[in-house]
Coordinates of C-alpha atoms and ligand atoms in Angstrom, one line a residue:
M1 CA 5.3 29.7 -105.7
L2 CA 3.9 32.3 -103.4
K3 CA 0.5 30.9 -104.1
K4 CA 1.6 27.4 -103.2
F5 CA 3.3 28.7 -100.1
S6 CA 0.1 30.5 -98.9
S7 CA -1.9 27.3 -99.4
Y8 CA -0.1 25.9 -96.3
Y9 CA -1.8 28.6 -94.3
K10 CA -5.2 27.3 -95.2
K11 CA -5.3 24.7 -92.4
H12 CA -4.3 27.2 -89.8
W13 CA -6.1 30.3 -91.2
K14 CA -7.9 31.0 -87.9
L15 CA -4.7 31.3 -86.0
F16 CA -3.1 33.2 -88.8
V17 CA -6.0 35.8 -88.9
L18 CA -5.8 36.1 -85.1
D19 CA -2.0 36.7 -85.3
I20 CA -2.3 39.3 -88.0
S21 CA -5.2 41.2 -86.4
C22 CA -3.4 41.3 -83.1
A23 CA -0.3 42.6 -84.9
F24 CA -2.5 45.3 -86.5
L25 CA -3.9 46.4 -83.2
M26 CA -0.5 46.3 -81.5
S27 CA 1.0 48.7 -84.1
G28 CA -2.1 50.8 -83.9
L29 CA -1.6 51.2 -80.1
D30 CA 2.1 52.0 -80.6
L31 CA 1.0 54.7 -83.0
V32 CA -1.4 56.5 -80.6
F33 CA 1.1 56.8 -77.8
P34 CA 2.7 60.0 -79.2
I35 CA -0.8 61.5 -79.5
F36 CA -1.3 61.2 -75.8
I37 CA 2.0 62.9 -75.2
Q38 CA 1.0 65.7 -77.5
K39 CA -2.3 66.2 -75.7
L40 CA -0.4 66.2 -72.3
V41 CA 2.1 68.8 -73.4
D42 CA -0.3 71.0 -75.3
T43 CA -3.4 70.9 -73.3
Y44 CA -3.1 69.6 -69.8
F45 CA 0.3 70.8 -68.8
P46 CA -0.5 74.5 -69.5
D47 CA -3.9 74.2 -67.8
R48 CA -2.3 72.3 -64.9
N49 CA -5.4 70.0 -65.1
F50 CA -4.0 67.1 -63.2
T51 CA -7.2 65.1 -63.0
I52 CA -7.4 64.8 -66.7
A53 CA -3.7 64.1 -66.9
A54 CA -4.1 61.4 -64.3
R55 CA -7.0 59.9 -66.4
L56 CA -4.8 60.0 -69.4
V57 CA -2.1 58.1 -67.6
F58 CA -4.7 55.6 -66.4
I59 CA -5.9 55.0 -69.9
L60 CA -2.3 54.5 -71.0
I61 CA -1.9 51.9 -68.4
V62 CA -5.0 50.0 -69.5
L63 CA -3.9 50.3 -73.1
Y64 CA -0.4 48.9 -72.3
L65 CA -1.9 46.0 -70.4
F66 CA -4.0 45.4 -73.5
R67 CA -0.8 45.6 -75.6
F68 CA 0.8 43.1 -73.3
I69 CA -1.9 40.6 -74.1
L70 CA -1.7 41.4 -77.8
Q71 CA 2.0 40.9 -77.9
Y72 CA 1.7 37.7 -76.0
I73 CA -0.8 36.4 -78.6
V74 CA 1.3 37.6 -81.5
H75 CA 4.5 36.1 -80.1
F76 CA 3.0 32.7 -79.0
W77 CA 0.2 32.0 -81.5
G78 CA 2.1 33.5 -84.3
H79 CA 4.9 31.1 -83.7
V80 CA 2.5 28.3 -83.3
V81 CA 1.2 28.9 -86.9
G82 CA 4.8 28.7 -88.1
I83 CA 5.6 25.6 -86.1
R84 CA 2.4 23.8 -87.2
M85 CA 3.0 24.6 -90.8
E86 CA 6.6 23.4 -90.5
T87 CA 5.3 20.2 -88.8
D88 CA 2.9 19.6 -91.7
M89 CA 5.6 20.2 -94.2
R90 CA 8.1 18.0 -92.4
E91 CA 5.6 15.2 -92.3
E92 CA 4.8 15.6 -96.0
I93 CA 8.5 15.5 -97.0
F94 CA 9.3 12.6 -94.8
S95 CA 6.6 10.4 -96.1
H96 CA 7.4 11.5 -99.6
L97 CA 11.1 10.5 -99.1
Q98 CA 10.0 7.1 -97.8
K99 CA 8.2 6.5 -101.1
L100 CA 11.1 7.5 -103.4
S101 CA 13.0 4.8 -105.1
F102 CA 16.6 3.6 -104.8
K103 CA 17.5 5.6 -107.9
F104 CA 16.7 8.8 -106.0
Y105 CA 19.0 7.8 -103.1
D106 CA 21.8 6.9 -105.6
D107 CA 21.7 10.4 -106.8
N108 CA 21.2 12.4 -103.6
K109 CA 23.3 12.5 -100.5
V110 CA 21.7 11.8 -97.2
A111 CA 23.5 14.8 -95.6
Y112 CA 21.9 17.0 -98.3
L113 CA 18.4 15.7 -97.6
M114 CA 19.0 16.1 -93.9
S115 CA 19.8 19.7 -94.3
R116 CA 16.7 20.2 -96.5
I117 CA 14.5 18.8 -93.8
V118 CA 16.2 20.6 -90.9
N119 CA 17.4 24.0 -92.3
D120 CA 15.0 24.7 -95.1
L121 CA 12.0 23.9 -93.1
N122 CA 13.2 26.0 -90.2
N123 CA 13.6 28.9 -92.6
I124 CA 10.2 28.3 -94.1
S125 CA 8.7 28.3 -90.7
E126 CA 10.4 31.6 -89.7
L127 CA 9.0 33.1 -92.9
A128 CA 5.6 31.7 -92.4
H129 CA 5.3 33.3 -89.0
H130 CA 7.4 36.5 -89.2
G131 CA 7.0 37.3 -92.8
P132 CA 3.4 38.6 -93.1
E133 CA 3.6 39.9 -89.5
D134 CA 6.8 41.9 -90.1
F135 CA 5.6 43.2 -93.4
F136 CA 2.2 44.3 -92.2
I137 CA 3.5 45.9 -89.0
S138 CA 6.1 47.9 -90.8
V139 CA 3.8 49.1 -93.5
I140 CA 1.1 50.1 -91.0
M141 CA 3.7 51.8 -88.7
I142 CA 5.1 53.8 -91.6
I143 CA 1.9 54.8 -93.3
G144 CA 0.1 55.2 -90.0
S145 CA 2.7 57.5 -88.5
F146 CA 2.8 59.5 -91.7
L147 CA -1.0 60.0 -91.7
I148 CA -1.1 61.1 -88.1
M149 CA 1.9 63.4 -88.5
A150 CA 0.4 64.8 -91.7
G151 CA -2.8 65.4 -89.7
M152 CA -0.8 67.5 -87.2
S153 CA 1.3 69.3 -89.8
L154 CA 1.6 68.3 -93.4
K155 CA 4.6 70.5 -94.0
L156 CA 6.7 69.1 -91.1
A157 CA 5.5 65.5 -92.0
L158 CA 6.9 66.0 -95.5
V159 CA 10.2 67.4 -94.2
T160 CA 10.5 64.4 -91.7
F161 CA 9.7 61.8 -94.3
M162 CA 12.0 63.3 -96.9
L163 CA 14.9 61.2 -95.7
L164 CA 13.0 58.1 -94.9
P165 CA 13.0 56.5 -98.4
L166 CA 16.7 57.0 -98.5
M167 CA 17.1 55.3 -95.2
I168 CA 14.9 52.4 -96.2
F169 CA 16.9 52.0 -99.4
F170 CA 20.2 52.1 -97.5
S171 CA 19.1 49.6 -95.0
L172 CA 17.7 47.2 -97.5
K173 CA 20.8 47.4 -99.5
L174 CA 23.1 46.8 -96.6
G175 CA 20.7 44.2 -95.2
Q176 CA 21.1 42.4 -98.5
K177 CA 24.9 42.5 -98.2
M178 CA 24.7 41.2 -94.7
Y179 CA 22.4 38.4 -95.8
I180 CA 24.9 37.3 -98.4
A181 CA 27.8 37.7 -96.0
F182 CA 26.2 35.6 -93.3
K183 CA 25.3 33.0 -95.9
D184 CA 29.0 32.9 -96.8
I185 CA 29.9 32.5 -93.2
R186 CA 27.7 29.5 -92.9
E187 CA 29.3 27.9 -95.9
K188 CA 32.8 28.7 -94.7
V189 CA 32.2 27.4 -91.2
A190 CA 30.9 24.2 -92.8
E191 CA 34.0 23.9 -94.8
V192 CA 36.3 24.4 -91.8
N193 CA 34.3 21.9 -89.8
S194 CA 34.6 19.3 -92.5
I195 CA 38.3 19.9 -92.8
I196 CA 38.7 19.3 -89.1
E197 CA 36.5 16.3 -89.1
D198 CA 38.2 14.8 -92.1
S199 CA 41.7 15.4 -90.6
L200 CA 40.8 14.1 -87.2
S201 CA 39.0 11.0 -88.3
G202 CA 41.8 10.2 -90.6
I203 CA 44.5 11.1 -88.1
R204 CA 46.1 7.6 -88.3
V205 CA 46.5 7.9 -92.0
V206 CA 47.7 11.5 -91.7
K207 CA 50.4 10.4 -89.3
S208 CA 51.5 7.3 -91.1
F209 CA 52.1 9.4 -94.2
T210 CA 53.5 12.2 -92.1
N211 CA 51.2 14.6 -93.8
E212 CA 50.5 16.8 -90.8
G213 CA 52.0 19.8 -92.6
F214 CA 49.7 19.3 -95.6
E215 CA 46.7 19.0 -93.3
K216 CA 47.7 22.1 -91.4
K217 CA 48.0 24.0 -94.7
K218 CA 44.6 22.9 -95.8
F219 CA 43.1 23.9 -92.5
D220 CA 44.9 27.3 -92.4
E221 CA 43.4 28.1 -95.8
G222 CA 39.9 27.2 -94.7
N223 CA 40.4 28.9 -91.4
N224 CA 41.6 32.1 -93.0
Q225 CA 38.7 32.2 -95.4
F226 CA 36.3 31.8 -92.5
R227 CA 38.0 34.7 -90.7
R228 CA 37.8 36.9 -93.8
S229 CA 34.2 36.1 -94.4
R230 CA 33.4 37.0 -90.7
E231 CA 35.3 40.2 -90.9
Y232 CA 33.5 41.2 -94.0
A233 CA 30.1 40.5 -92.4
M234 CA 31.1 42.5 -89.3
K235 CA 32.1 45.4 -91.5
N236 CA 28.7 45.4 -93.2
M237 CA 27.0 45.0 -89.9
A238 CA 28.8 47.9 -88.4
R239 CA 28.0 50.0 -91.4
F240 CA 24.4 49.0 -91.1
H241 CA 23.9 49.9 -87.4
A242 CA 26.0 53.0 -87.5
G243 CA 24.3 54.1 -90.8
M244 CA 20.8 53.5 -89.4
N245 CA 21.6 55.6 -86.4
L246 CA 23.1 58.3 -88.5
F247 CA 19.9 58.5 -90.6
I248 CA 17.7 58.5 -87.5
N249 CA 19.8 61.3 -86.0
L250 CA 19.7 63.3 -89.2
I251 CA 15.9 62.9 -89.4
R252 CA 15.7 63.9 -85.8
V253 CA 17.9 67.0 -86.4
V254 CA 15.9 68.0 -89.5
T255 CA 12.6 67.5 -87.7
L256 CA 13.8 69.4 -84.7
G257 CA 15.2 72.3 -86.8
A258 CA 12.2 72.6 -89.1
G259 CA 9.8 72.0 -86.1
T260 CA 11.3 74.8 -84.1
Y261 CA 11.0 77.1 -87.1
F262 CA 7.3 76.2 -87.6
I263 CA 6.7 76.7 -83.8
Y264 CA 8.4 80.1 -84.1
R265 CA 6.0 80.9 -87.0
G266 CA 3.1 79.7 -85.0
E267 CA 2.3 76.8 -87.3
L268 CA 3.1 74.0 -84.8
S269 CA 2.5 73.4 -81.1
T270 CA 5.3 72.2 -78.8
G271 CA 3.3 69.0 -78.1
Q272 CA 3.2 68.3 -81.8
L273 CA 6.9 68.7 -82.1
V274 CA 7.4 66.3 -79.2
A275 CA 5.0 63.8 -80.8
F276 CA 7.0 64.1 -84.1
L277 CA 10.2 63.3 -82.3
F278 CA 8.5 60.3 -80.7
Y279 CA 7.5 59.1 -84.1
V280 CA 11.0 59.5 -85.5
N281 CA 12.3 57.3 -82.6
M282 CA 9.8 54.7 -83.7
F283 CA 11.0 54.6 -87.3
M284 CA 13.8 52.2 -86.3
Q285 CA 11.4 49.4 -85.6
P286 CA 9.5 49.1 -88.9
I287 CA 12.7 49.5 -90.9
R288 CA 14.4 46.7 -89.0
R289 CA 11.4 44.6 -89.7
L290 CA 11.5 45.4 -93.4
V291 CA 15.1 44.3 -93.5
N292 CA 14.2 41.2 -91.6
F293 CA 11.4 40.5 -93.9
N294 CA 13.5 40.9 -97.0
E295 CA 16.0 38.4 -95.6
Q296 CA 13.4 35.9 -94.4
L297 CA 11.6 36.1 -97.7
Q298 CA 14.8 35.1 -99.6
R299 CA 15.8 32.4 -97.2
G300 CA 12.3 31.0 -96.8
M301 CA 11.5 31.1 -100.4
S302 CA 14.7 29.4 -101.6
G303 CA 14.1 26.8 -98.9
F304 CA 10.5 26.4 -100.0
S305 CA 11.5 26.0 -103.7
R306 CA 13.9 23.2 -102.7
F307 CA 11.2 21.7 -100.6
T308 CA 8.7 21.7 -103.5
N309 CA 11.3 20.4 -105.9
I310 CA 11.8 17.3 -103.7
L311 CA 8.0 16.9 -103.4
A312 CA 7.7 17.2 -107.2
I313 CA 10.0 14.1 -107.7
K314 CA 7.7 11.2 -108.6
P315 CA 8.6 7.9 -107.1
Q316 CA 10.1 5.9 -110.0
I317 CA 8.5 2.7 -108.9
E318 CA 4.9 2.7 -107.7
D319 CA 2.0 0.2 -107.5
K320 CA -0.2 0.0 -110.5
S321 CA -3.8 0.9 -109.7
D322 CA -4.9 -2.7 -110.2
A323 CA -1.9 -4.3 -108.5
I324 CA -2.6 -7.5 -106.7
E325 CA -1.6 -9.1 -103.4
M326 CA 0.3 -12.4 -103.6
D327 CA -0.6 -15.0 -101.0
D328 CA 0.9 -18.3 -100.6
V329 CA 3.9 -17.7 -102.9
K330 CA 5.6 -20.9 -104.1
G331 CA 8.7 -19.1 -105.2
K332 CA 9.0 -19.9 -108.9
I333 CA 11.2 -17.2 -110.5
K334 CA 11.6 -16.3 -114.1
Y335 CA 13.6 -13.6 -115.8
Q336 CA 12.6 -13.2 -119.4
N337 CA 14.9 -11.2 -121.8
V338 CA 15.6 -8.7 -119.0
S339 CA 17.7 -5.7 -119.9
F340 CA 18.6 -3.0 -117.5
S341 CA 20.7 0.2 -117.2
Y342 CA 21.2 2.5 -114.3
D343 CA 21.4 5.6 -116.5
N344 CA 19.2 4.6 -119.4
K345 CA 22.3 4.5 -121.6
S346 CA 24.8 1.8 -121.1
H347 CA 23.2 -1.6 -120.3
V348 CA 24.5 -3.3 -117.2
L349 CA 22.3 -6.4 -118.0
K350 CA 21.2 -7.4 -121.5
N351 CA 18.7 -10.1 -122.4
I352 CA 19.0 -12.0 -119.2
N353 CA 17.0 -15.3 -119.0
I354 CA 16.8 -17.2 -115.7
E355 CA 14.4 -19.8 -114.5
V356 CA 14.3 -21.1 -110.9
E357 CA 12.0 -23.8 -109.6
P358 CA 10.4 -23.3 -106.2
G359 CA 12.8 -24.2 -103.4
R360 CA 15.8 -24.4 -105.6
T361 CA 19.1 -22.5 -105.3
V362 CA 20.8 -20.5 -108.0
A363 CA 24.3 -19.3 -107.5
F364 CA 25.8 -16.3 -109.4
V365 CA 29.5 -16.2 -109.8
G366 CA 31.6 -13.8 -111.8
P367 CA 34.0 -10.9 -111.6
S368 CA 33.2 -7.9 -109.5
G369 CA 31.0 -5.4 -111.4
A370 CA 29.5 -8.0 -113.7
G371 CA 26.0 -7.2 -112.4
K372 CA 25.3 -10.0 -109.9
T373 CA 23.9 -7.6 -107.2
T374 CA 22.0 -5.7 -109.9
I375 CA 20.2 -8.9 -111.1
C376 CA 19.1 -9.7 -107.6
N377 CA 18.0 -6.1 -106.9
L378 CA 15.6 -6.3 -109.8
L379 CA 13.5 -9.0 -108.2
P380 CA 12.1 -6.9 -105.4
R381 CA 11.8 -4.0 -107.9
F382 CA 14.4 -1.8 -106.2
Y383 CA 15.0 -0.7 -109.8
E384 CA 12.8 -0.8 -112.8
I385 CA 13.9 -2.9 -115.8
D386 CA 14.2 -1.3 -119.2
S387 CA 12.8 -4.2 -121.1
G388 CA 11.8 -7.8 -120.6
K389 CA 9.7 -9.3 -117.8
I390 CA 10.3 -10.9 -114.4
F391 CA 7.7 -13.3 -113.1
I392 CA 7.1 -14.8 -109.6
D393 CA 4.8 -17.9 -109.8
G394 CA 4.0 -16.8 -113.3
V395 CA 2.8 -13.3 -112.3
D396 CA 4.6 -10.3 -113.7
I397 CA 6.2 -8.5 -110.7
K398 CA 4.9 -5.2 -112.1
D399 CA 1.4 -6.5 -111.4
I400 CA 2.1 -7.2 -107.8
K401 CA 1.7 -4.7 -105.0
L402 CA 5.2 -3.5 -103.9
N403 CA 4.5 -4.4 -100.3
S404 CA 3.3 -7.8 -101.2
L405 CA 6.2 -8.4 -103.5
R406 CA 8.8 -7.3 -101.0
N407 CA 7.2 -9.1 -98.1
N408 CA 7.9 -12.3 -100.0
I409 CA 11.6 -11.7 -100.5
G410 CA 14.3 -11.8 -97.8
I411 CA 17.7 -10.2 -98.4
V412 CA 20.9 -10.9 -96.5
Q413 CA 23.7 -8.6 -97.6
Q414 CA 27.3 -8.1 -96.9
D415 CA 26.7 -4.8 -95.2
V416 CA 24.3 -5.2 -92.4
F417 CA 22.3 -2.2 -91.3
L418 CA 21.1 -2.2 -87.8
F419 CA 19.0 0.5 -86.1
N420 CA 19.7 2.2 -82.8
G421 CA 17.9 0.2 -80.2
T422 CA 18.1 -3.2 -78.5
V423 CA 18.9 -6.6 -80.0
R424 CA 15.3 -7.4 -79.7
D425 CA 14.1 -4.3 -81.6
N426 CA 16.5 -5.2 -84.4
I427 CA 15.4 -8.8 -84.8
L428 CA 11.7 -7.7 -84.5
Y429 CA 12.3 -5.5 -87.5
G430 CA 11.7 -8.7 -89.6
N431 CA 8.1 -9.0 -88.3
F432 CA 6.6 -6.7 -85.7
K433 CA 3.9 -9.3 -84.9
A434 CA 6.4 -11.9 -83.7
T435 CA 6.1 -13.2 -80.1
D436 CA 9.1 -13.4 -77.7
E437 CA 9.3 -17.2 -78.3
E438 CA 9.4 -16.6 -82.1
I439 CA 12.2 -14.1 -81.6
V440 CA 14.3 -16.5 -79.6
E441 CA 13.5 -19.3 -82.0
A442 CA 14.8 -17.1 -84.9
A443 CA 17.9 -16.1 -83.0
R444 CA 18.6 -19.8 -82.3
K445 CA 18.3 -20.7 -85.9
A446 CA 20.6 -17.8 -86.8
N447 CA 23.2 -19.1 -84.2
A448 CA 22.7 -15.8 -82.4
H449 CA 20.9 -16.9 -79.2
Q450 CA 24.1 -17.9 -77.4
F451 CA 26.0 -14.7 -77.8
I452 CA 22.9 -12.6 -77.1
K453 CA 22.3 -14.6 -73.9
N454 CA 25.9 -13.8 -72.9
M455 CA 25.4 -10.1 -73.4
E456 CA 24.9 -7.7 -70.5
N457 CA 21.1 -7.4 -70.8
G458 CA 20.4 -10.3 -73.2
Y459 CA 17.8 -9.4 -75.8
E460 CA 17.3 -6.0 -74.2
T461 CA 21.0 -4.9 -74.7
E462 CA 21.4 -1.6 -76.6
I463 CA 23.5 -2.3 -79.6
G464 CA 24.9 1.2 -79.9
E465 CA 24.8 3.4 -82.9
R466 CA 24.4 1.2 -86.0
G467 CA 25.5 -1.7 -83.9
V468 CA 29.0 -0.5 -83.0
K469 CA 29.0 -2.7 -79.9
L470 CA 28.7 -5.9 -82.0
S471 CA 31.3 -7.7 -84.2
G472 CA 30.7 -8.1 -87.9
G473 CA 29.7 -11.7 -87.4
Q474 CA 27.3 -10.9 -84.7
K475 CA 25.6 -8.2 -86.7
Q476 CA 25.2 -10.6 -89.6
R477 CA 23.6 -13.2 -87.3
L478 CA 21.1 -10.6 -86.2
S479 CA 20.3 -9.8 -89.7
I480 CA 19.8 -13.5 -90.4
A481 CA 17.6 -13.8 -87.4
R482 CA 15.6 -10.9 -88.8
S483 CA 15.1 -12.9 -92.0
F484 CA 14.1 -16.0 -90.2
L485 CA 11.4 -14.0 -88.5
K486 CA 10.3 -12.5 -91.8
N487 CA 10.1 -16.1 -93.2
P488 CA 9.9 -15.2 -96.9
P489 CA 9.5 -17.9 -99.6
I490 CA 12.3 -16.2 -101.6
L491 CA 15.7 -15.4 -100.4
I492 CA 18.6 -13.3 -101.8
L493 CA 22.0 -13.9 -100.2
D494 CA 24.4 -11.2 -101.5
E495 CA 28.0 -12.1 -100.4
A496 CA 26.6 -12.4 -96.9
T497 CA 29.9 -13.8 -95.6
S498 CA 32.4 -11.9 -97.6
S499 CA 33.7 -9.6 -94.9
L500 CA 33.9 -12.1 -92.2
D501 CA 36.8 -14.0 -90.7
N502 CA 37.0 -17.8 -91.1
Q503 CA 35.5 -18.6 -87.8
S504 CA 32.4 -16.4 -88.1
E505 CA 32.0 -17.5 -91.6
K506 CA 31.6 -21.1 -90.7
I507 CA 28.9 -20.4 -88.2
I508 CA 27.1 -18.1 -90.5
Q509 CA 27.4 -20.3 -93.5
A510 CA 25.6 -23.0 -91.5
S511 CA 22.7 -20.7 -90.5
L512 CA 22.4 -19.4 -94.0
E513 CA 22.0 -23.0 -95.2
E514 CA 19.3 -23.5 -92.6
L515 CA 17.7 -20.2 -93.7
A516 CA 17.7 -21.2 -97.4
R517 CA 16.1 -24.6 -96.8
G518 CA 12.8 -24.9 -98.5
R519 CA 13.1 -21.4 -100.0
T520 CA 13.9 -20.3 -103.6
T521 CA 17.4 -18.8 -103.1
L522 CA 19.5 -16.5 -105.3
V523 CA 22.9 -16.6 -103.8
I524 CA 25.9 -14.5 -104.9
A525 CA 28.8 -16.5 -103.7
H526 CA 32.5 -16.0 -103.4
R527 CA 32.8 -19.5 -101.7
L528 CA 33.3 -22.7 -103.6
S529 CA 31.3 -24.6 -101.0
T530 CA 28.1 -22.5 -101.6
V531 CA 28.5 -22.7 -105.3
K532 CA 29.1 -26.5 -105.4
N533 CA 25.8 -27.3 -103.8
A534 CA 23.7 -24.9 -105.9
D535 CA 21.1 -26.4 -108.2
E536 CA 22.4 -24.2 -111.0
I537 CA 25.4 -21.9 -111.3
L538 CA 25.2 -18.9 -113.5
V539 CA 28.5 -17.4 -114.6
L540 CA 28.1 -13.7 -115.2
T541 CA 30.6 -11.5 -117.0
D542 CA 30.4 -8.2 -118.9
E543 CA 28.9 -10.2 -121.8
G544 CA 26.0 -11.5 -119.7
I545 CA 25.4 -15.0 -118.5
V546 CA 28.2 -16.9 -120.3
E547 CA 27.8 -20.3 -118.7
R548 CA 25.2 -22.1 -116.8
G549 CA 24.9 -25.6 -115.2
R550 CA 25.9 -27.6 -112.2
H551 CA 29.4 -27.5 -110.8
E552 CA 30.3 -30.9 -112.2
E553 CA 29.2 -29.9 -115.7
L554 CA 30.9 -26.5 -115.7
I555 CA 34.2 -27.8 -114.4
K556 CA 34.5 -30.0 -117.4
K557 CA 34.3 -27.3 -120.0
E558 CA 37.5 -26.7 -121.8
N559 CA 38.6 -23.0 -121.6
G560 CA 35.4 -22.3 -119.6
V561 CA 35.2 -19.2 -117.5
Y562 CA 34.0 -21.1 -114.6
K563 CA 36.8 -23.6 -114.9
K564 CA 39.3 -20.7 -114.9
L565 CA 37.6 -19.1 -112.0
Y566 CA 37.7 -22.4 -110.2
Q567 CA 41.3 -22.7 -110.8
T568 CA 42.3 -19.2 -109.8
E569 CA 39.9 -17.6 -107.4
F570 CA 38.6 -20.6 -105.6
N571 CA 41.8 -22.5 -105.7
T572 CA 43.4 -20.8 -102.7
E573 CA 40.4 -21.7 -100.5
L574 CA 40.1 -25.2 -101.9
T575 CA 41.7 -26.8 -99.0
A576 CA 39.9 -24.7 -96.4
A577 CA 36.5 -25.0 -98.1
D578 CA 36.8 -28.6 -98.8
S579 CA 37.6 -29.3 -95.2
L580 CA 34.4 -27.6 -94.3
F581 CA 32.3 -30.1 -96.2
Ligands
LIG601 P1 28.5 -7.1 -108.9 O1 27.5 -7.3 -107.8 O2 28.6 -8.2 -109.9 O3 29.9 -6.8 -108.3 P2 26.9 -4.8 -109.5 O4 25.6 -5.4 -109.8 O5 27.1 -4.2 -108.1 O6 28.1 -5.9 -109.7 O7 27.3 -3.7 -110.5 C1 27.2 -3.8 -111.9 C2 27.5 -2.5 -112.6 O8 26.6 -1.5 -112.3 C3 28.9 -1.9 -112.1 O9 29.5 -1.4 -113.3 C4 28.5 -0.8 -111.2 O10 29.4 0.2 -111.3 C5 27.2 -0.4 -111.7 N1 26.3 0.0 -110.6 C6 26.0 -0.7 -109.5 N2 25.2 -0.1 -108.7 C7 24.9 1.1 -109.3 C8 24.1 2.2 -108.9 N3 23.3 2.2 -107.8 N4 24.0 3.3 -109.8 C9 24.8 3.3 -110.9 N5 25.6 2.2 -111.3 C10 25.6 1.2 -110.5
LIG602 MG1 27.7 -7.2 -105.7

C-alpha cells in the first residue's frame, strides 16, 4: 500500500525533493539558533566584544531571511505537490467511475462515492504533502537537538531527554484518542444533519401525521449524542494540551535544576544552560508534528485504501479487443435464448426469444416487475446476460464496440434526467455536432419548440437544477428532442408517458410516434393505443413471454393473459384511449 502510495510521487519527484530538502535546511537552521545564543552568552557578553556580537546578529538576520525563503518554498511548493497528486488521483477515479457498469451503481450510493472523491482525496493530499515533511522535520529536530546538546554536555542531554520518550508516548496516545473522538464528531454531526434534513423536507408529512413529538425525540437523541461526543473530544484535547505543557515544564525544571548543579560543579557554562532551555522550548514543535503525522497517516491511508479499492473494481462490461464499429445499422434485433439475473442467482429472465424486423415495433406488456425494463436494458448492454445471445443486424452485441452499439440506440424513459444548463445544452446532449437549425428542428418534432419559444430566454433559458423549472411533460419533450437529434435506428420507449397528465400525454404520444417512425422500436406500454398499433405484442409475466401476437389475435384467446389485462387494466382507459384514435 505504502509502495503504491509513493508511486504517485513519481510524477512530481522534483518538487517533492525540493520540498523535503528545504524542510531539512529549515529544521537545521532552527537547530543552530541556540548555538548562537550560547556563543553570545559565554563568549561575547563577558568580553563585551560588541563588534563580534553585532556580526552575530547580522548573520542571524541573514539566516532568518534565508529561512523565510525556505519556509515559503516548503509551504507553497509542498502544498503544490499534494494538490497535484490529488488532482491526478481525482482524474483517475473520475474516469474510472465513468467506465464502471450499471451494476456498480446499483450497489453503491452516489453520496458515498461523492464523499470518497471529496473527503478521501483531501485527506490523501494532506498526507502526501505534510506526511513526509512532518515526519522528517520532527525526526531531524529531535535527533539533531540531542546531538548538539550531547556535544555540549552528554550528562545534561541525557537528563533532559529522560522524560522525552514518555512525553512522545503520552502525546501519541492522547492524539490517537483525539483522532477517534473527532472522527466520532464528524459521524455524529452527519447524523444530526440528516435528521434535520429528513424532518424538514418531510415537514408536510410530519404535520399531517402530527408526529412533531416523534421527530423532536429523534432529533434530541441525535443532538445529545453529538453534544456528548464533542464534550468527550474537548476533554481529551484539554488533557492533551495541558499534559504537553506539563511535560515541557517538567523537562524545563529538571534541565534547569540539573544544569544549575552542573554549572556549580563547573561542568557546564551558563550559555550552554541557556541553549539547553531554548532546545527544550523547541520540543513542542516536533512532537506536535509527530502527533499530526500519526493522524494524517491513518486518515490518508484509510482514504487511500478506499480509493484503490474503487480503482480495483473492473468494469463489468468492456469492449472486446477485436470489437467492431457498426455503420449503417438497419435495426434487426434478435434475442436468442437469453437468460439473465441481477445477482447471478435468481433469474429475472429465462430463455427469452424475440425477433424484430427493421423498422417494426414490438410492445411489451405485463405486470410490474415482470422484467420488461430489464429486457430492454440488455440491448445496449447496460447489463451482461448470463447465457444466450443478442444480435443486431445479425452481429452479436458482444462483438460491437460499446460506443458504437449505444450510439445506435435511443432511449426515452419515464424518469427524465436533465443536466444543469440551458434548454439548448440539454437538447444538444443528443448530438454535440448538431447545428442550431437541427436543434430547432428536433424541438419542433418533439412538440417542444412552441413552449421553448415562450420561455424567458428561449433556447438559452436555464432550466434550473435537474430541470426544476420545467413541468414533467416539458422535460419529457426535451428528452424526446434529444433523441431526435441523436437519430438512432433503434429506439426504446420505457413507459415514457406513464407519469404524465392526460393533456401532456396526448402531445407526447404524438411526438413519440413521429420519433418511432422508420426505427425499430421496443416499447413498454401501459396504454392500449400504443399496444394496439404494435407489430407484435409480447406478454411478459414471471414465467417469461407467455403470449405473443397482434392485438386482434391475442384478444381472441380464451383465458389469455392479454385478454384479462385488456379487460381489467386497459378497460378503464378504453373510452379515453379510443377517443384518441
Ligand atoms: P418491469 O419493468 O417489468 O416492471 P423490471 O425489469 O424493472 O420490471 O424488474 C424485473 C425484476 O428485476 C424485478 O423483480 C426487480 O425487482 C428486479 N430488478 C430490477 N432492476 C434491478 C436492479 N438494478 N438490481 C436488482 N434487481 C433489479
Ligand atoms: Mg419497468
